[in-house]
Short mmCIF file of C-alpha atoms in Angstrom, two decimals:
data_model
loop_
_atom_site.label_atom_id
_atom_site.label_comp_id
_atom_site.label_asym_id
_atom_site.label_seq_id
_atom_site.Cartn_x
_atom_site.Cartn_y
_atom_site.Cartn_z
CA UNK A 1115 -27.56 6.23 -5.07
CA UNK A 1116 -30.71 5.49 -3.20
CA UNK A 1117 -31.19 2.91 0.15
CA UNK A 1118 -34.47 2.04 1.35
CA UNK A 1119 -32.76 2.47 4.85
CA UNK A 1120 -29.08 3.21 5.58
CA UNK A 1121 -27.52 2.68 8.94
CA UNK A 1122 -24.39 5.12 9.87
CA UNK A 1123 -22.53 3.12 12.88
CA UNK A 1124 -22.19 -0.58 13.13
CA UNK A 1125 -21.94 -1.11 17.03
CA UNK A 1126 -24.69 -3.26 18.62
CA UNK A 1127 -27.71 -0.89 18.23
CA UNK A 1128 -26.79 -0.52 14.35
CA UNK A 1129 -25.92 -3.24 13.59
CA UNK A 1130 -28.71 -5.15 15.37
CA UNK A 1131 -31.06 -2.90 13.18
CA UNK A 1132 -29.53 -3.45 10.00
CA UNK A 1133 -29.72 -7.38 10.64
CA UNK A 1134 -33.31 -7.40 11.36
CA UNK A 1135 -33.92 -4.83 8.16
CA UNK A 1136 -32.40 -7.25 6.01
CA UNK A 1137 -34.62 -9.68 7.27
CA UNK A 1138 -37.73 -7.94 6.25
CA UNK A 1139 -35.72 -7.67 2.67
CA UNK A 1140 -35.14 -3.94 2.89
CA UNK A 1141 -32.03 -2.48 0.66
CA UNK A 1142 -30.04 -1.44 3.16
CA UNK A 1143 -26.92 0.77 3.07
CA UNK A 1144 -24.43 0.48 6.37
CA UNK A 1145 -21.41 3.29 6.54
CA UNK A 1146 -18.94 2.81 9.36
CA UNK A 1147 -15.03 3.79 9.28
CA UNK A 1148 -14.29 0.42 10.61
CA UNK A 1149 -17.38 -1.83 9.72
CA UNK A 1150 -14.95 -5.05 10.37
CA UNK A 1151 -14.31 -3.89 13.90
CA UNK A 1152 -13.96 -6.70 16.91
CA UNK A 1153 -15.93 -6.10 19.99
CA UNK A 1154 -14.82 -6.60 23.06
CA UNK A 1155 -17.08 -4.77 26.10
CA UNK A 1156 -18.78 -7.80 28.04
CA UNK A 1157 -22.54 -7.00 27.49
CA UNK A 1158 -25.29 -8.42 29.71
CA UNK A 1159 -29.42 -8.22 30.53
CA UNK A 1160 -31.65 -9.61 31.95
CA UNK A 1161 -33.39 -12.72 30.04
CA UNK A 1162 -36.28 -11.24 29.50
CA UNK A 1163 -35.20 -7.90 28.08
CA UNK A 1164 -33.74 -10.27 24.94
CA UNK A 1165 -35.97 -10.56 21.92
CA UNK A 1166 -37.14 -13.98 20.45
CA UNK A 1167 -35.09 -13.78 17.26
CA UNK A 1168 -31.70 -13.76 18.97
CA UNK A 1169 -29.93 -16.81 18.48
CA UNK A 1170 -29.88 -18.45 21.85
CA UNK A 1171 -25.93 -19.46 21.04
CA UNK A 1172 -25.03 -15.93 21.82
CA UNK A 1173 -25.60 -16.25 25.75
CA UNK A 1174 -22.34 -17.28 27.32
CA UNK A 1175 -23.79 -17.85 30.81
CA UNK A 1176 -27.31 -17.22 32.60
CA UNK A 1177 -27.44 -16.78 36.17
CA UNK A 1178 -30.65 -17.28 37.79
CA UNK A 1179 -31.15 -15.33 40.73
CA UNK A 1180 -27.98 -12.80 40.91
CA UNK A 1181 -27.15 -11.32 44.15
CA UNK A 1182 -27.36 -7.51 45.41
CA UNK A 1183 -25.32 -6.49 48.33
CA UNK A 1184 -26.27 -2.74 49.53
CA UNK A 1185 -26.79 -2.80 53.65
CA UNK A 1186 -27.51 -6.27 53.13
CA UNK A 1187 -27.77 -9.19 51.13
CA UNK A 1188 -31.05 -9.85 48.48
CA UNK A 1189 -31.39 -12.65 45.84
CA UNK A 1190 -32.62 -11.05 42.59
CA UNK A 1191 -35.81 -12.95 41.46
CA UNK A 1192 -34.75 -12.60 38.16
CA UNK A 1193 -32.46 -14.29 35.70
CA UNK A 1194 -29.52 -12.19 34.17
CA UNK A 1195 -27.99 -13.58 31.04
CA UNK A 1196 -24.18 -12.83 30.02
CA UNK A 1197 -23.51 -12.79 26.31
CA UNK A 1198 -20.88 -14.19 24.09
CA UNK A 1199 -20.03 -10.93 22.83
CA UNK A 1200 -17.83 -12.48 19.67
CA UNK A 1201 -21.20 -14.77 19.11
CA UNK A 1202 -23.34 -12.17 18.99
CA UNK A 1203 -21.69 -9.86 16.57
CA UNK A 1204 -21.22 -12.56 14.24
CA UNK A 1205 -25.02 -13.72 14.37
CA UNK A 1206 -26.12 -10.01 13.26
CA UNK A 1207 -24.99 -11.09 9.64
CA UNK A 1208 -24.75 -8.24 7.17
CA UNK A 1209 -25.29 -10.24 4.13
CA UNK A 1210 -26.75 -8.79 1.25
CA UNK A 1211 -25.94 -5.31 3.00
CA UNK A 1212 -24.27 -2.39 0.79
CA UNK A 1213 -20.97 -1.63 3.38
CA UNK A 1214 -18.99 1.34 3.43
CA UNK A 1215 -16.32 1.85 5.21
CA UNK A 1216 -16.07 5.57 5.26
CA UNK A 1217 -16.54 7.99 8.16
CA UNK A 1218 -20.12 10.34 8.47
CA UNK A 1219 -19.27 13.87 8.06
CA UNK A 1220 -23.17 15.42 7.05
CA UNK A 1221 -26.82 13.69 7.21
CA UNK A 1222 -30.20 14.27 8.13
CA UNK A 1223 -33.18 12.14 8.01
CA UNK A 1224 -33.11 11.75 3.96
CA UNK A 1225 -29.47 11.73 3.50
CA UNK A 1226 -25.79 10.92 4.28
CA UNK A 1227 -22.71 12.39 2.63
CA UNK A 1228 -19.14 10.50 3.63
CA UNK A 1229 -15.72 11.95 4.12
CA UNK A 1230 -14.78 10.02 0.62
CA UNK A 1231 -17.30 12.22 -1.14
CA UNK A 1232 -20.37 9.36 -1.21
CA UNK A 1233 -23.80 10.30 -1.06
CA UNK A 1234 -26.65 8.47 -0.51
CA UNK A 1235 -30.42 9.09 -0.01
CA UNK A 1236 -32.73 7.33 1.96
CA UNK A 1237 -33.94 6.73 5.34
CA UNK A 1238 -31.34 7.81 7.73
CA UNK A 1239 -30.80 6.21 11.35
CA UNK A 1240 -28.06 7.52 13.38
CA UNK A 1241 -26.66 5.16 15.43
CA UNK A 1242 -23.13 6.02 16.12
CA UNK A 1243 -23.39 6.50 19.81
CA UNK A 1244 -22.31 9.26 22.36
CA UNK A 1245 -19.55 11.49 22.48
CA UNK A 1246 -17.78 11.85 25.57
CA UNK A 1247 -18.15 15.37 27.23
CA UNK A 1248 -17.60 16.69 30.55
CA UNK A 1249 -21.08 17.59 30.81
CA UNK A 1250 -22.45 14.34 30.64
CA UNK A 1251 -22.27 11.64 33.76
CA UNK A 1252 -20.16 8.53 32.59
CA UNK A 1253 -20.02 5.36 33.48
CA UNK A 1254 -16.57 3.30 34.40
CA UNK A 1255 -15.41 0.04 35.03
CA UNK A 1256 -12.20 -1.85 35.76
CA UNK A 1257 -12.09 -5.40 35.22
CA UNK A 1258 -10.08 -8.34 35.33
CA UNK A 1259 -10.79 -11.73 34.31
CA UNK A 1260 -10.48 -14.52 36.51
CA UNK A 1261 -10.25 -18.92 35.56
CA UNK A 1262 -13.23 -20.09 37.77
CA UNK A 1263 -11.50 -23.23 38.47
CA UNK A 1264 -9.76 -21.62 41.69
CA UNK A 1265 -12.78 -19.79 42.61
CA UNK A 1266 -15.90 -20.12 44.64
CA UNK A 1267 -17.51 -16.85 44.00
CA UNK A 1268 -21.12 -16.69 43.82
CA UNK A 1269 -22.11 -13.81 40.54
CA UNK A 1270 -23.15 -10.49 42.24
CA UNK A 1271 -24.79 -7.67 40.31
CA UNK A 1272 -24.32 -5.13 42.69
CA UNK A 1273 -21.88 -5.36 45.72
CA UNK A 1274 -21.55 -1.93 47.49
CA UNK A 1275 -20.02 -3.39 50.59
CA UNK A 1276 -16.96 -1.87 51.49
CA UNK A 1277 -13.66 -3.88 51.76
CA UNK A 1278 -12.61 -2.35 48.72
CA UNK A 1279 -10.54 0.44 50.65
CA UNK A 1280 -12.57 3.24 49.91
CA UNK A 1281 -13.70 5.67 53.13
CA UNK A 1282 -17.08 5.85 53.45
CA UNK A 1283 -17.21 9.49 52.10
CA UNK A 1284 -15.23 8.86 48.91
CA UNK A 1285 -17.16 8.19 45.49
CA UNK A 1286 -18.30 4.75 45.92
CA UNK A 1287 -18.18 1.92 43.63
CA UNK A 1288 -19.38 -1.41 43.65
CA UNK A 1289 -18.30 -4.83 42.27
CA UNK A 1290 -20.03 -6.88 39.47
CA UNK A 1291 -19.25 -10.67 39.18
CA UNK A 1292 -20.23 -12.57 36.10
CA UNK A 1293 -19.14 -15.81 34.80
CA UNK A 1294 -18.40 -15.41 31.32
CA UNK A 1295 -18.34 -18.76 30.19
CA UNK A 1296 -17.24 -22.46 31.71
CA UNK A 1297 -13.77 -21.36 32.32
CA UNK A 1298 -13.71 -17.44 33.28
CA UNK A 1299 -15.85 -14.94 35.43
CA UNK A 1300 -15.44 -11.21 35.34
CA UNK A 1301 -14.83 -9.26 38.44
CA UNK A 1302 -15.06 -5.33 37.88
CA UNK A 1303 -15.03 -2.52 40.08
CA UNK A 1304 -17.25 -0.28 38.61
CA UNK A 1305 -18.41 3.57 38.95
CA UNK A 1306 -22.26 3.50 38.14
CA UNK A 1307 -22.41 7.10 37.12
CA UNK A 1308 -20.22 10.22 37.71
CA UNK A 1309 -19.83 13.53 36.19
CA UNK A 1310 -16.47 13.36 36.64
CA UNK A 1311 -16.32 9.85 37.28
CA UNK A 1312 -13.94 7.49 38.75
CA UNK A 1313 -10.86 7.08 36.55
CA UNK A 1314 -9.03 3.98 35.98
CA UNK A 1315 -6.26 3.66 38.31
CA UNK A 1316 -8.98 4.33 41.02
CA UNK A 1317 -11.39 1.67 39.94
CA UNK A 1318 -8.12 -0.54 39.66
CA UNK A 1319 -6.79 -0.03 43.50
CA UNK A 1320 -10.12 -0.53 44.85
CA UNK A 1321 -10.87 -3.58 43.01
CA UNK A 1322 -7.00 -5.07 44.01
CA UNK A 1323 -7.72 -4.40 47.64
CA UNK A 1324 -11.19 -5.92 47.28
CA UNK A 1325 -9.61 -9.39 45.83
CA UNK A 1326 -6.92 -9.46 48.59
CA UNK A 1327 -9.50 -8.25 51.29
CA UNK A 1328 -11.82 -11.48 50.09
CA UNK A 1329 -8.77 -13.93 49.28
CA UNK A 1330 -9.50 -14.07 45.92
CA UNK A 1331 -5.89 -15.03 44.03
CA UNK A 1332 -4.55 -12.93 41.23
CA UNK A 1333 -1.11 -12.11 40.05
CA UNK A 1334 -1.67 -8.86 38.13
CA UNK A 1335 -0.89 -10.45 34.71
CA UNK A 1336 -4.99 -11.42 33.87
CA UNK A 1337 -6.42 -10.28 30.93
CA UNK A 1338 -8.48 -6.66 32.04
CA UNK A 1339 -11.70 -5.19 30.45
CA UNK A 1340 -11.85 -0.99 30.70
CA UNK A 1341 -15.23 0.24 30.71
CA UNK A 1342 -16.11 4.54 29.82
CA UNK A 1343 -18.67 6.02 28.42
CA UNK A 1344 -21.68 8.25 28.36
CA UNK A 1345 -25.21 7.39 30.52
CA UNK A 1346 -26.81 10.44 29.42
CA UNK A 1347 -27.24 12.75 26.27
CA UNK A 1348 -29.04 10.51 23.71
CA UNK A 1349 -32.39 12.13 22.77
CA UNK A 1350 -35.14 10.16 21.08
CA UNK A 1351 -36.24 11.23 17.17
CA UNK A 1352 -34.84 12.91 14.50
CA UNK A 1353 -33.19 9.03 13.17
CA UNK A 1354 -31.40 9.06 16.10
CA UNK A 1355 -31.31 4.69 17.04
CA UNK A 1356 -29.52 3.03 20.22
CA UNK A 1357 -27.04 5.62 22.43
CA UNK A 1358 -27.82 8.44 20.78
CA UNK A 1359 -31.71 8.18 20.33
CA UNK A 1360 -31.99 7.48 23.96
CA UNK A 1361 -31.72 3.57 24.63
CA UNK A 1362 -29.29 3.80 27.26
CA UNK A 1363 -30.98 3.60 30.79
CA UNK A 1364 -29.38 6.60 32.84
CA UNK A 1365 -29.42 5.00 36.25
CA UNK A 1366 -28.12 1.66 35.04
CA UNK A 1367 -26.02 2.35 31.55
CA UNK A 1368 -27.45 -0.70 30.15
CA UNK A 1369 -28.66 -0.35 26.31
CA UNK A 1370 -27.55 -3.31 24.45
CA UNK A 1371 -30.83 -5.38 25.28
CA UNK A 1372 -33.22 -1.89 24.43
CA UNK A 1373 -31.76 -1.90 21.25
CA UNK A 1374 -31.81 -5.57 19.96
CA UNK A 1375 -35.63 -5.25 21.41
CA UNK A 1376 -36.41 -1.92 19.47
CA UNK A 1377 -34.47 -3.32 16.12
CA UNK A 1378 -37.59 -4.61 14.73
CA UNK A 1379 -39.94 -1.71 15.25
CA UNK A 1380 -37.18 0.60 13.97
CA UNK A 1381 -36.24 -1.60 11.40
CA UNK A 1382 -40.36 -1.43 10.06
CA UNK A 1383 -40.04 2.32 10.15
CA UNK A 1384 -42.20 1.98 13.17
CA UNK A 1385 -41.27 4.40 16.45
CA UNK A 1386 -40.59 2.69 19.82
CA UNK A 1387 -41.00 5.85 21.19
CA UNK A 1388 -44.73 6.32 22.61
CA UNK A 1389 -45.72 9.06 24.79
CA UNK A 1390 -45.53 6.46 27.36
CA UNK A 1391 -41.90 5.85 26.99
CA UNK A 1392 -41.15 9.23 26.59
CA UNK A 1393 -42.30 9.98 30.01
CA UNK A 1394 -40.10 7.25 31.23
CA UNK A 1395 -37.05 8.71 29.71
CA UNK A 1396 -37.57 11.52 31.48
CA UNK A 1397 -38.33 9.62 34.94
CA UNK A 1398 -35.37 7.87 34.07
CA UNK A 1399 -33.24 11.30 33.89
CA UNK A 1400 -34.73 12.35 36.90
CA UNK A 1401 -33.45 9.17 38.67
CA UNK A 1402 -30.33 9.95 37.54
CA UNK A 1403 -30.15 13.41 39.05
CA UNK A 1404 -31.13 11.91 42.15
CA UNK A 1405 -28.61 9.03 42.10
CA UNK A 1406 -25.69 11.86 41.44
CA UNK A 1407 -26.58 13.60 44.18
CA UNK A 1408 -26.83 10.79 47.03
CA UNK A 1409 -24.39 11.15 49.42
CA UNK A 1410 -21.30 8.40 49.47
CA UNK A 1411 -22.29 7.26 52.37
CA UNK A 1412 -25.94 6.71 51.85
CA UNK A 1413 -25.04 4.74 48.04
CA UNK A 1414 -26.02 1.55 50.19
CA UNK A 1415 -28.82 2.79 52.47
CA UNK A 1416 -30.72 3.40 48.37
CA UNK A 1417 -29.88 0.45 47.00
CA UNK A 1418 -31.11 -1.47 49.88
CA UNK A 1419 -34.50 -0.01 49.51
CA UNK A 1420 -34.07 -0.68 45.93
CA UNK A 1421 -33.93 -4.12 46.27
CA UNK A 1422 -36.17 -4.84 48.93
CA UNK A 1423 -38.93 -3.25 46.54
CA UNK A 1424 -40.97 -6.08 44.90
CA UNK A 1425 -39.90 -7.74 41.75
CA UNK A 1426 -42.47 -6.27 39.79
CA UNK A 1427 -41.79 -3.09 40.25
CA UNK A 1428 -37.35 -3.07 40.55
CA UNK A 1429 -38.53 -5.29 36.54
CA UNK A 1430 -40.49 -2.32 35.76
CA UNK A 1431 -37.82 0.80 36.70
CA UNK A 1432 -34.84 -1.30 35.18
CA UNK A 1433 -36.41 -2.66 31.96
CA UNK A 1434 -39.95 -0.75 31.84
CA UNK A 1435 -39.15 1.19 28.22
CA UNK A 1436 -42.78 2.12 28.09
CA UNK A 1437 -44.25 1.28 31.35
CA UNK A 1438 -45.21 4.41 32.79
CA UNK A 1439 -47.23 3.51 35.49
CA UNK A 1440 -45.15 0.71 36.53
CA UNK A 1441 -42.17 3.22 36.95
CA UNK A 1442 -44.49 6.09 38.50
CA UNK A 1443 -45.19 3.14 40.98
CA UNK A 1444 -41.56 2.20 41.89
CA UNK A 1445 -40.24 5.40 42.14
CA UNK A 1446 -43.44 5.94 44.63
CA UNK A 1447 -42.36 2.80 46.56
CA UNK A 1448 -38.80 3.53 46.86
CA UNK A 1449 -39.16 7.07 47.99
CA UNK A 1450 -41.63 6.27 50.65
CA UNK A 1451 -38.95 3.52 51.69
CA UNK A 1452 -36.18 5.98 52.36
CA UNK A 1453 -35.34 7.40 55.14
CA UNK A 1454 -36.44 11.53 55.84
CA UNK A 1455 -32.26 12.80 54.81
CA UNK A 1456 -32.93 10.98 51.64
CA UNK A 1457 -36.31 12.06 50.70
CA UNK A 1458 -35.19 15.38 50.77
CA UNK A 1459 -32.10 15.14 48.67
CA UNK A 1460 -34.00 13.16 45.85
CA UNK A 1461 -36.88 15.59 46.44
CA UNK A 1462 -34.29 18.79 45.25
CA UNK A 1463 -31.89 16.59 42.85
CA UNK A 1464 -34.90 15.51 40.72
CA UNK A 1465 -36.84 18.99 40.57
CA UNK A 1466 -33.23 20.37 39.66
CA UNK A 1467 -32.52 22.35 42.76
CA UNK A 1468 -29.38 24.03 43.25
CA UNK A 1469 -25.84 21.99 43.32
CA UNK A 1470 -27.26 19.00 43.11
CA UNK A 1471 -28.00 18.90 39.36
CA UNK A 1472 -24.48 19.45 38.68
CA UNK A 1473 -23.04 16.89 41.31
CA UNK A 1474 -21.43 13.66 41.24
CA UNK A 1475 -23.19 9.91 41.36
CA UNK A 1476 -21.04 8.31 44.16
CA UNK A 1477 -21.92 5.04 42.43
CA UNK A 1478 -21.17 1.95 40.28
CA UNK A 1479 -21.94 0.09 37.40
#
């Protein structure tokens, strides 16, 4: 049975693809195992990563100028946007959509063959995501959710400070603060990369002792988000769409907002992936090698150079998918901000030098 395009994985990236596919009036085959599957991660970006077909009803909250805390305090000139996660599963509508719900076992570009003996034929896009693997740097994350009606809490998108009970040369994490609606905001301790990274009942501790340390009341019994998975492995081409082809940003884990922005081009059979963005990718790698191998107690000392770079140039590193010469010029700007120890370790970590290749990101989310 043919499909003018058929979709194996129905997160975000898929299912953001198929949605925009059936808009152009493509036949369009989706195969999941569980293809009615709730979602629950919070996802976020910055407004203007979002693409102008997204139903505006799906943003939960926008924050207009977030704050960063590293050495010291900056005001992001930039407004973030938190979605409605329930709101914007149900706008990527399915209908007219051939679903399976069957698990992938074979397929290449032309093909797919399910565990229930289906086959189909057509064009192929891959978009089930990473597998976990001790070889790849993960991101974690420990939240709990919070009524804002006892709470005064400015949202911070970074907060490396550290009265979360951590010593200074432990793995550090930070804490993210988003409302996530009227009534709640999210508070989550969160490891920004680690190969191994920060488990759990780490992330859990450190965020308790960061609420007490700040007087910020909980009793234990609030509902929790867990956050773990991959921030490297996806590779552009061969069908391979969101995760797995490469969307997620390795120095940030975000994806979501690449891959509602790339479901159009992908969707036309068109590549998002110039040889412009393919250089970023790899910049982007190389960033991560260097942010695994900062030491714990220079996590801050980076960011704070990070955000004192200008707003052009911090929009271009986090959210530059093609933009190689804005990224060549951040990465420029932020080296020559840091100071001689850390020139030298991102110097070795991003050429691949001994241990540091291999090490662990100190960081968070």
């Amino acid at each position: 049975m043919d499909a003018e395009l058929i979709i194996c994985g129905l997160g975000p990236a898929g299912r953001a693809v198929a949605h925009r596919a059936l808009a152009r009036g493509l036949a369009v085959t989706v195969i999941d195992p569980h293809p009615d599957r709730v979602w629950t991660p919070t996802y976020a970006a910055w407004a203007d990563e979002l693409p102008d077909w997204l139903d505006p009803a799906v943003v939960a909250a926008t924050v207009d100028g977030p704050t960063a805390w590293a050495v010291r305090e900056h005001r992001i000139d930039r407004a973030y946007q938190v979605l409605d996660t329930a709101a914007l599963q149900q706008s990527l509508t399915l209908d007219g959509a051939e679903v399976i719900a069957d698990r992938v076992v074979d397929l290449d570009t032309g093909s797919v063959r399910t565990a229930g003996g289906l086959t189909r034929t057509g064009r192929v896009l891959d978009a089930r995501g990473l597998a976990r693997s001790p070889r790849r740097a993960e991101q974690t994350a420990y939240g709990m959710i919070l009524r804002r009606d006892i709470l005064d809490q400015p949202a911070l998108f970074m907060d490396w400070r550290l009265d979360n009970g951590a010593d200074p040369d432990d793995p550090a994490s930070f804490l993210y603060v988003v409302p996530l609606g009227a009534d709640t905001m999210l508070f989550e301790e969160t490891c920004l990369a680690g190969r191994p990274a920060l488990g759990p009942d780490v992330l859990r501790h450190r965020l308790e002792h960061r609420l007490r340390a700040r007087g910020i009341p909980f009793t234990g019994a609030e509902p929790v988000e867990r956050v773990r998975f991959p921030v490297q492995g996806g590779r552009p081409g061969h069908g391979r769409f969101g995760a797995a082809g490469g969307l997620t940003h390795p120095a940030t884990g975000y994806s979501v907002a690449a891959s509602l922005r790339a479901a159009d081009l992908v969707a036309a059979g068109t590549t998002a992936w110039t040889s412009e963005a393919r250089a970023v990718a790899a910049l982007r790698r190389a960033g991560l090698r260097a942010l695994l191998a900062i030491p714990p107690r220079d996590v801050a000392v980076f960011f704070d150079a990070f955000f004192d770079l200008p707003a052009p140039l911090q929009r271009s590193y986090l959210s530059g998918h093609d933009d190689l010469r804005g990224t060549l010029a951040a990465m420029r700007a932020l080296f020559a901000a840091l100071p001689p120890r850390l020139r030298r370790t991102l110097a070795t970590s991003v050429a691949g030098i001994g241990s540091a290749s291999a090490g662990v990101l100190r960081a968070g989310r």
